[in-house]
PDB file of C-alpha atoms and ligand atoms in Angstrom:
ATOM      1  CA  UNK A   1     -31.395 151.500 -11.217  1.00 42.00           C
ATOM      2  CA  UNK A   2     -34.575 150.334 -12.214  1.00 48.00           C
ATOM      3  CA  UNK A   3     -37.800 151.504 -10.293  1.00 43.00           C
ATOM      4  CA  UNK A   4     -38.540 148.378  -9.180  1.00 49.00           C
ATOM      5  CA  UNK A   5     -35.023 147.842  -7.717  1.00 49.00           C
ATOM      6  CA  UNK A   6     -36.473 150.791  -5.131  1.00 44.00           C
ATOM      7  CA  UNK A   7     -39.366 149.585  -4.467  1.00 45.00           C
ATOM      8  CA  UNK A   8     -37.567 145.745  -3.245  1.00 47.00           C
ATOM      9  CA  UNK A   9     -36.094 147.299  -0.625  1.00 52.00           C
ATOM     10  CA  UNK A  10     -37.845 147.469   2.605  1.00 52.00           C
ATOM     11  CA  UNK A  11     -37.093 148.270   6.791  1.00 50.00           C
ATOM     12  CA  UNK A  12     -38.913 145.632   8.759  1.00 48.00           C
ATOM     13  CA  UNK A  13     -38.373 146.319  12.542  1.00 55.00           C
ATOM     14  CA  UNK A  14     -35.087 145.471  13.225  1.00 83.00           C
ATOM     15  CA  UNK A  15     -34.150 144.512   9.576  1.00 92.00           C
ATOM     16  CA  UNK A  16     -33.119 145.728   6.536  1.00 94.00           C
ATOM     17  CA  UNK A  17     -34.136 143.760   3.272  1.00 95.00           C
ATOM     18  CA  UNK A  18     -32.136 144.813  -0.372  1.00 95.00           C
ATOM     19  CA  UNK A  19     -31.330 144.122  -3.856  1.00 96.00           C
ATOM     20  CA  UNK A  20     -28.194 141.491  -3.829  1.00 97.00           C
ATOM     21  CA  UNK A  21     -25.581 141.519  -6.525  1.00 96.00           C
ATOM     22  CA  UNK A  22     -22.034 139.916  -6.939  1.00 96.00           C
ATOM     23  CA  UNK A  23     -20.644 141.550  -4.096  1.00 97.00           C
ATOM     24  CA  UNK A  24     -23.044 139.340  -1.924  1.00 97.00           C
ATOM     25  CA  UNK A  25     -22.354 136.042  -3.308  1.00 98.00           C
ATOM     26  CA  UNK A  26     -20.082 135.041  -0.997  1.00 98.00           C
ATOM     27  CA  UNK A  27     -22.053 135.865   2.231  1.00 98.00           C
ATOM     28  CA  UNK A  28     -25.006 133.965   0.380  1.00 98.00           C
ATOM     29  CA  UNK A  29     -22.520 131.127   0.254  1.00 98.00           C
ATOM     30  CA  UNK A  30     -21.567 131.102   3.696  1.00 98.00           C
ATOM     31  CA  UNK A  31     -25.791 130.927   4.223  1.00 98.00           C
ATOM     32  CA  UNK A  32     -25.537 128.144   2.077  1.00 97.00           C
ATOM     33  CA  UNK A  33     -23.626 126.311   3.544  1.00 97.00           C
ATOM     34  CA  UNK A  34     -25.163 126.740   7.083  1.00 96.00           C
ATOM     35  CA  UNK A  35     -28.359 125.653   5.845  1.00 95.00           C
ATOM     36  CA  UNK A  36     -28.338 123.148   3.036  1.00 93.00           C
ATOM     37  CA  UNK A  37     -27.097 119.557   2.844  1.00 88.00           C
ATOM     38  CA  UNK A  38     -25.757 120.158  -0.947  1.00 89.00           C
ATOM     39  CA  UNK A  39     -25.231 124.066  -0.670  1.00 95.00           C
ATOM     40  CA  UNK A  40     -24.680 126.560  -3.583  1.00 96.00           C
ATOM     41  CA  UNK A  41     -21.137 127.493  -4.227  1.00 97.00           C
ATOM     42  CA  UNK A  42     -20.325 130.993  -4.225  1.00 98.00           C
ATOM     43  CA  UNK A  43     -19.446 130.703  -8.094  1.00 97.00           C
ATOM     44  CA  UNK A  44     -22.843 129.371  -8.470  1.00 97.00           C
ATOM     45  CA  UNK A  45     -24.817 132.093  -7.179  1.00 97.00           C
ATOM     46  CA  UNK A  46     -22.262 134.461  -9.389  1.00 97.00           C
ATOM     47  CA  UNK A  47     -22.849 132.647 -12.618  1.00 96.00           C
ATOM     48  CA  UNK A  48     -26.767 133.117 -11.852  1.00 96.00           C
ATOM     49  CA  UNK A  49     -26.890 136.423 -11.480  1.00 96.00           C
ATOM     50  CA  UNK A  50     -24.969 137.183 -14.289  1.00 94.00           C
ATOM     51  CA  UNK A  51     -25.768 134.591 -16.835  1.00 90.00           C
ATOM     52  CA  UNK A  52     -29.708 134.905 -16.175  1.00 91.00           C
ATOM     53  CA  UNK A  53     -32.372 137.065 -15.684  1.00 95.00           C
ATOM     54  CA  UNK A  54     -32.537 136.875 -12.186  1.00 97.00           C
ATOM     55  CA  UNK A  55     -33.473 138.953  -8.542  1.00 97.00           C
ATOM     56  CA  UNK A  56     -31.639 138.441  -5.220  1.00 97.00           C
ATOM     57  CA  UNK A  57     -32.194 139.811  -2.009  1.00 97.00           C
ATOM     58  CA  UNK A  58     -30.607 139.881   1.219  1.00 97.00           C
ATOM     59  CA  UNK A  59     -31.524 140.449   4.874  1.00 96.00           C
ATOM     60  CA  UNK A  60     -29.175 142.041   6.622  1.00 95.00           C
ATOM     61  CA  UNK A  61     -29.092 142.973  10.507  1.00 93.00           C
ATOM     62  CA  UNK A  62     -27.058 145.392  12.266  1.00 90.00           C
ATOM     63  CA  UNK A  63     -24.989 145.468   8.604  1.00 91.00           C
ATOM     64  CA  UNK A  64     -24.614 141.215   9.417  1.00 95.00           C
ATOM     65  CA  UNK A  65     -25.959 139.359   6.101  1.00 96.00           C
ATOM     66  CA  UNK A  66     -28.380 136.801   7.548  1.00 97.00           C
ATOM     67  CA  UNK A  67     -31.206 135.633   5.181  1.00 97.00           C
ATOM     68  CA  UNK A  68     -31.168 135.607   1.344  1.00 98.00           C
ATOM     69  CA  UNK A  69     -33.467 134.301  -1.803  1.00 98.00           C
ATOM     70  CA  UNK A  70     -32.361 133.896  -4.743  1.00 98.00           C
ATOM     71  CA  UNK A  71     -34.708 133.650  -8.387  1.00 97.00           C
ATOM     72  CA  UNK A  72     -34.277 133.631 -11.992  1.00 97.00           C
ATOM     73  CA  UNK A  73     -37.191 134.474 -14.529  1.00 97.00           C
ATOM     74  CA  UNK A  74     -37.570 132.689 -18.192  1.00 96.00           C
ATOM     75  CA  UNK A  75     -39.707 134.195 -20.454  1.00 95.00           C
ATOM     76  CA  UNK A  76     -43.361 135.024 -17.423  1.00 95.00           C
ATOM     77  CA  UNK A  77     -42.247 132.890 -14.839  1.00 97.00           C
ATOM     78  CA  UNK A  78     -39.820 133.381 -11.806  1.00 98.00           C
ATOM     79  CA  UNK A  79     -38.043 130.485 -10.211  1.00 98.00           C
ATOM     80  CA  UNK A  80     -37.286 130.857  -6.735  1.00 98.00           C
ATOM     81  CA  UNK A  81     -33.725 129.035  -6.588  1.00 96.00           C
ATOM     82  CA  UNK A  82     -33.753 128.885  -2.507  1.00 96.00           C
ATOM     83  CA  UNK A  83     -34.845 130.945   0.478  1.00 98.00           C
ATOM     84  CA  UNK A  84     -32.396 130.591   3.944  1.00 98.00           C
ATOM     85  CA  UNK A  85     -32.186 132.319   7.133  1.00 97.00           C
ATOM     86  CA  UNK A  86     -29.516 132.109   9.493  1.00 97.00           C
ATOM     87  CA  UNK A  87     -30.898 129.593  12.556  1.00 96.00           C
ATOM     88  CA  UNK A  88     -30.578 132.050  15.404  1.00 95.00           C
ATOM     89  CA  UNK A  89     -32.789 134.820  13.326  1.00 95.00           C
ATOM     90  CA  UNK A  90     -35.081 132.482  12.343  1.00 95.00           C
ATOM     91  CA  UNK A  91     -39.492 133.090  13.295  1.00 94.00           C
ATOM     92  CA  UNK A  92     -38.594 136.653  13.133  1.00 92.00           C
ATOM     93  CA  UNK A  93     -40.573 137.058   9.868  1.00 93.00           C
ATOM     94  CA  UNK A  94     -37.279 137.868   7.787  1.00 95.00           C
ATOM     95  CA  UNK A  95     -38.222 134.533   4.913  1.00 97.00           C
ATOM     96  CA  UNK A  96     -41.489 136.760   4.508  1.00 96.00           C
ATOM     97  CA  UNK A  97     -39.688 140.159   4.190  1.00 95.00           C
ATOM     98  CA  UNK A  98     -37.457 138.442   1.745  1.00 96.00           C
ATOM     99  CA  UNK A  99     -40.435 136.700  -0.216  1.00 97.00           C
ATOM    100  CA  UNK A 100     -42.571 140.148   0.168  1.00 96.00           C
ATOM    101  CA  UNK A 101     -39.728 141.762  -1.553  1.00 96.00           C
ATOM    102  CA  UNK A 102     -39.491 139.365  -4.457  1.00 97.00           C
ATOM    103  CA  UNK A 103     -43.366 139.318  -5.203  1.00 96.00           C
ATOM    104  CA  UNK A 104     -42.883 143.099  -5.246  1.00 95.00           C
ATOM    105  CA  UNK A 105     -40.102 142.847  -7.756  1.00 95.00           C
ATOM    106  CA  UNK A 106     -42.378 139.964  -9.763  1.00 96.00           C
ATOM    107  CA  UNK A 107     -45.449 142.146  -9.976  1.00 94.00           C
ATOM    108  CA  UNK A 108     -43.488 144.751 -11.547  1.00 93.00           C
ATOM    109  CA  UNK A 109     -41.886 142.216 -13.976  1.00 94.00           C
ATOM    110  CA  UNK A 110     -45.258 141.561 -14.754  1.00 94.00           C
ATOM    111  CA  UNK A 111     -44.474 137.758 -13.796  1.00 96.00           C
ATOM    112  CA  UNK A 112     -47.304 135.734 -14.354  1.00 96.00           C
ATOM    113  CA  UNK A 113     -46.463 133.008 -11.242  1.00 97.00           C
ATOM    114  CA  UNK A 114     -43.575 132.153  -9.105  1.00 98.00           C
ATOM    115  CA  UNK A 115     -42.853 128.368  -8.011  1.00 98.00           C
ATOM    116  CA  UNK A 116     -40.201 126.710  -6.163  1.00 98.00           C
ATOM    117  CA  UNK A 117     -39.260 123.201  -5.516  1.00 97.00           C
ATOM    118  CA  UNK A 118     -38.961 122.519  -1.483  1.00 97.00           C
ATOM    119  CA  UNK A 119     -38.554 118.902  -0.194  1.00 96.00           C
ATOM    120  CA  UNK A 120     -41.577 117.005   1.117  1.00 97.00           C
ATOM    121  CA  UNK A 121     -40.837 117.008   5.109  1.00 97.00           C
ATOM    122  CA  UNK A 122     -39.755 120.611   5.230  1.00 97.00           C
ATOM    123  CA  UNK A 123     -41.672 122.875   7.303  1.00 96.00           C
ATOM    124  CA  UNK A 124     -40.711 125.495   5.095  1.00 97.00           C
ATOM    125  CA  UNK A 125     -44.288 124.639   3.331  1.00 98.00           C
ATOM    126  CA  UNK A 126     -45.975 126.102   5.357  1.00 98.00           C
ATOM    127  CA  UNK A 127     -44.235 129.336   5.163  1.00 97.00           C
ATOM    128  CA  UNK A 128     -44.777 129.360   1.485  1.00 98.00           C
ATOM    129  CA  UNK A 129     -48.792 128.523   1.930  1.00 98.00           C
ATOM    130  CA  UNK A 130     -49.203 131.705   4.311  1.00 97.00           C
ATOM    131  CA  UNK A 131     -47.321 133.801   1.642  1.00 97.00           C
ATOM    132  CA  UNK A 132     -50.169 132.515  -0.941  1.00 97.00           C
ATOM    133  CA  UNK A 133     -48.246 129.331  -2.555  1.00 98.00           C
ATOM    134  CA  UNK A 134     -50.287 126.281  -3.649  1.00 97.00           C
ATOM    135  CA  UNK A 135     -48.897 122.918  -4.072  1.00 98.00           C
ATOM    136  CA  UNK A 136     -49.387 121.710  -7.634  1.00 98.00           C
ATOM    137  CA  UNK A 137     -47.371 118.815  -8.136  1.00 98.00           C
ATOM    138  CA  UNK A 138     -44.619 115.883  -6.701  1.00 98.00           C
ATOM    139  CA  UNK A 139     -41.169 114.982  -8.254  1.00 97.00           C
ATOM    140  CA  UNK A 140     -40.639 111.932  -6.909  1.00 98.00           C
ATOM    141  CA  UNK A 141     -37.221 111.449  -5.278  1.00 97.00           C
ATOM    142  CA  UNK A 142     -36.231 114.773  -6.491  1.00 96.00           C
ATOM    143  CA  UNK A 143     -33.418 115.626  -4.099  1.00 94.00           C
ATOM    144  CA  UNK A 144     -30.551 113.299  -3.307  1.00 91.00           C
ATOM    145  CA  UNK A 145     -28.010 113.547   0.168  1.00 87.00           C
ATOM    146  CA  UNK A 146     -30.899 112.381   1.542  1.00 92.00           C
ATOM    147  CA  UNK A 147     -33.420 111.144  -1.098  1.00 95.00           C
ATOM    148  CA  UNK A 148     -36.788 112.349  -0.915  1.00 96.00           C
ATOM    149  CA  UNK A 149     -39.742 114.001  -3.034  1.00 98.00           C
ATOM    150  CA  UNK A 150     -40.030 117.244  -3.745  1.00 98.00           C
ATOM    151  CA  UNK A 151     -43.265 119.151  -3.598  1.00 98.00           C
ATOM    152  CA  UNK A 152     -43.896 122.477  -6.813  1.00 98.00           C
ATOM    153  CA  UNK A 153     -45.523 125.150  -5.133  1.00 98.00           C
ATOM    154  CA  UNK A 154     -46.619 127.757  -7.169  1.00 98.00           C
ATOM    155  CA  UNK A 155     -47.559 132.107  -6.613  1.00 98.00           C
ATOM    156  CA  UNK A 156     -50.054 133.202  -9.338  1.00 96.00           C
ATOM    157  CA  UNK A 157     -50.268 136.493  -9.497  1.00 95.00           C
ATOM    158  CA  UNK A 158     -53.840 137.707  -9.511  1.00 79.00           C
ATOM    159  CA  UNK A 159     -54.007 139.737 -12.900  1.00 65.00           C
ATOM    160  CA  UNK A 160     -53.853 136.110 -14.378  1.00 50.00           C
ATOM    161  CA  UNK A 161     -56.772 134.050 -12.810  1.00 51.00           C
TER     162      UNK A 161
HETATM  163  N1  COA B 201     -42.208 125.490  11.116  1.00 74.24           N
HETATM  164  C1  COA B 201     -43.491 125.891  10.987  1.00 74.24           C
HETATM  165  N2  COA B 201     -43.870 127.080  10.426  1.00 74.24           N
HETATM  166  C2  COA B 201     -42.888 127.873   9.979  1.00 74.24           C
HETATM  167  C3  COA B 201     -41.508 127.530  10.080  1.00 74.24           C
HETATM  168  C4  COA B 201     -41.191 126.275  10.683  1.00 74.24           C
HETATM  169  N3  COA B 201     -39.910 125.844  10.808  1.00 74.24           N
HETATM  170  N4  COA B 201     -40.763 128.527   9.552  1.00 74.24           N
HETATM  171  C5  COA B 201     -41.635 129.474   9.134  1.00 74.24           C
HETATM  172  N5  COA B 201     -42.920 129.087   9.388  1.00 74.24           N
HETATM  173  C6  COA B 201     -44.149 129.819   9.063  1.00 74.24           C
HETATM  174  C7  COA B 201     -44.773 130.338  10.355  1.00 74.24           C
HETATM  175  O1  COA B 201     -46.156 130.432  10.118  1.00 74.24           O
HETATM  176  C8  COA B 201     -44.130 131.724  10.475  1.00 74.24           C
HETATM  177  O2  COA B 201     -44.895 132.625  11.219  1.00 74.24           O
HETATM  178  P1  COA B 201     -44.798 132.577  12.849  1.00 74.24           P
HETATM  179  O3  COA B 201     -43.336 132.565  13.222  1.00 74.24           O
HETATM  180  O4  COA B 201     -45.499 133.850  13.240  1.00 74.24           O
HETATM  181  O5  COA B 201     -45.510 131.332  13.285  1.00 74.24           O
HETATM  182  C9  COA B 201     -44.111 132.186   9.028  1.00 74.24           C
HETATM  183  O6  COA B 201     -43.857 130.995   8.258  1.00 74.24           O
HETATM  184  C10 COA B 201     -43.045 133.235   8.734  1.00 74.24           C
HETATM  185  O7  COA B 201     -41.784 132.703   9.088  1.00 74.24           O
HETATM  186  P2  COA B 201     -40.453 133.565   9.045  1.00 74.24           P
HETATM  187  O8  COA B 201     -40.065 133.968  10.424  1.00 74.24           O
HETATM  188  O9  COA B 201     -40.585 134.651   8.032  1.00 74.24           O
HETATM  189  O10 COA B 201     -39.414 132.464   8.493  1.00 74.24           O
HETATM  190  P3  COA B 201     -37.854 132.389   8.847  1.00 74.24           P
HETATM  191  O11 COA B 201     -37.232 133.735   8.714  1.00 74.24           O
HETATM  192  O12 COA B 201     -37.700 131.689  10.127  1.00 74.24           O
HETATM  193  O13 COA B 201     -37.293 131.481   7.660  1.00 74.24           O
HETATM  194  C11 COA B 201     -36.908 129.377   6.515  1.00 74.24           C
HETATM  195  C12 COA B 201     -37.949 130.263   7.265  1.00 74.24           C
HETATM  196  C13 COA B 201     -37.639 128.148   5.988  1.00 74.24           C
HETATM  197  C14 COA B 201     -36.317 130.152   5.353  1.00 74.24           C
HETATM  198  C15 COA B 201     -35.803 128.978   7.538  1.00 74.24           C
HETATM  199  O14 COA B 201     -36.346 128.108   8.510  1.00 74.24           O
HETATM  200  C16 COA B 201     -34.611 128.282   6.895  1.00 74.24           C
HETATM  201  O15 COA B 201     -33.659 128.942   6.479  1.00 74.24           O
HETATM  202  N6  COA B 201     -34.653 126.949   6.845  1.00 74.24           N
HETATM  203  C17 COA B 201     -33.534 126.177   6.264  1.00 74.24           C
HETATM  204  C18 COA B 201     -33.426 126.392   4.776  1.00 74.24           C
HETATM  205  C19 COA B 201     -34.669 125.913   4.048  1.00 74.24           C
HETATM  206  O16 COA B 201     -35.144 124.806   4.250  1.00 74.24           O
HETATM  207  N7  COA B 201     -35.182 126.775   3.134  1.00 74.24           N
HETATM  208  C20 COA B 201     -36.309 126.452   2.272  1.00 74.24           C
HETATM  209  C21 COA B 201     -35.822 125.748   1.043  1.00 74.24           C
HETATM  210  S1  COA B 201     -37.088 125.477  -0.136  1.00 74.24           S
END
């Protein structure tokens, strides 16, 4: 395991937040699905993990998966694929332990940003601002099932500026 695989994992209060592999993919699924209008398949979330260079975590609580991200890295960058937490744990600060973990895991990388895509009337944006996200551009009528823009927000990491 690779140092940085350590230093992702984290106990927050009453949760635990680790390193996801296969053997996750199908409770990420099941998060998926709970969350998202066009959800990741479980064979999705395989294929990513082991077709790309990519990090997952999950948050788990009381051994009960209930939050996940998901990101893949090409060449200095990290995507963030999607962050979800299970309704009744939401405001409990686990989307930050999740995203804390990953910008751990970046830094090491030696990442030089992270962005994500998140549609325009989420609220989600606002988690993403407080974690240090800026927006930095629009793709209009991005997402389909319902149509509607999505907004780039982007992580640099400081070493960079
Ligand atoms: N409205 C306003 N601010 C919000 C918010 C919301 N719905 N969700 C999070 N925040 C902000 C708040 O400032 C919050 O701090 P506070 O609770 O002390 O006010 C801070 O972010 C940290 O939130 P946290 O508790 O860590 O987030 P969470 O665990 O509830 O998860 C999401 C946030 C977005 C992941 C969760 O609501 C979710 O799964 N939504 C559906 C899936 C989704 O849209 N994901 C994003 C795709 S890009």
């Amino acid at each position: 395991m690779r140092a940085w695989e350590i230093h992702g994992m984290m106990q927050k209060s009453n949760f635990l937040i680790r390193r996801a592999g296969a053997q996750n993919a199908a409770d990420i699924a099941r998060i998926e699905k709970l969350c998202f209008s066009s959800p990741w398949s479980e064979a999705s979330v395989i294929s990513t993990m082991e077709n790309q260079d990519s990090a997952f975590f999950v948050a788990e609580v009381d051994g009960q998966t209930v939050g996940y991200i998901g990101s893949y890295f090409v060449l200095d960058e990290g995507n963030i694929t999607n962050v979800a937490v299970m309704p009744e744990f939401r405001r409990k600060g686990i989307a930050r332990g999740l995203i804390e973990a990953l910008k751990e895991c970046a830094e090491e990388k030696e990442l030089s940003f992270l962005t994500l895509e998140v549609r325009a009337s989420n609220p989600a944006r606002l988690l993403y601002e407080k974690m240090g996200f800026s927006e930095v551009g629009v793709r209009k009528n991005y997402y389909s099932n319902p149509v509607e823009d999505a907004v780039l927000m982007t992580l640099f990491f400081e070493r960079n500026r």
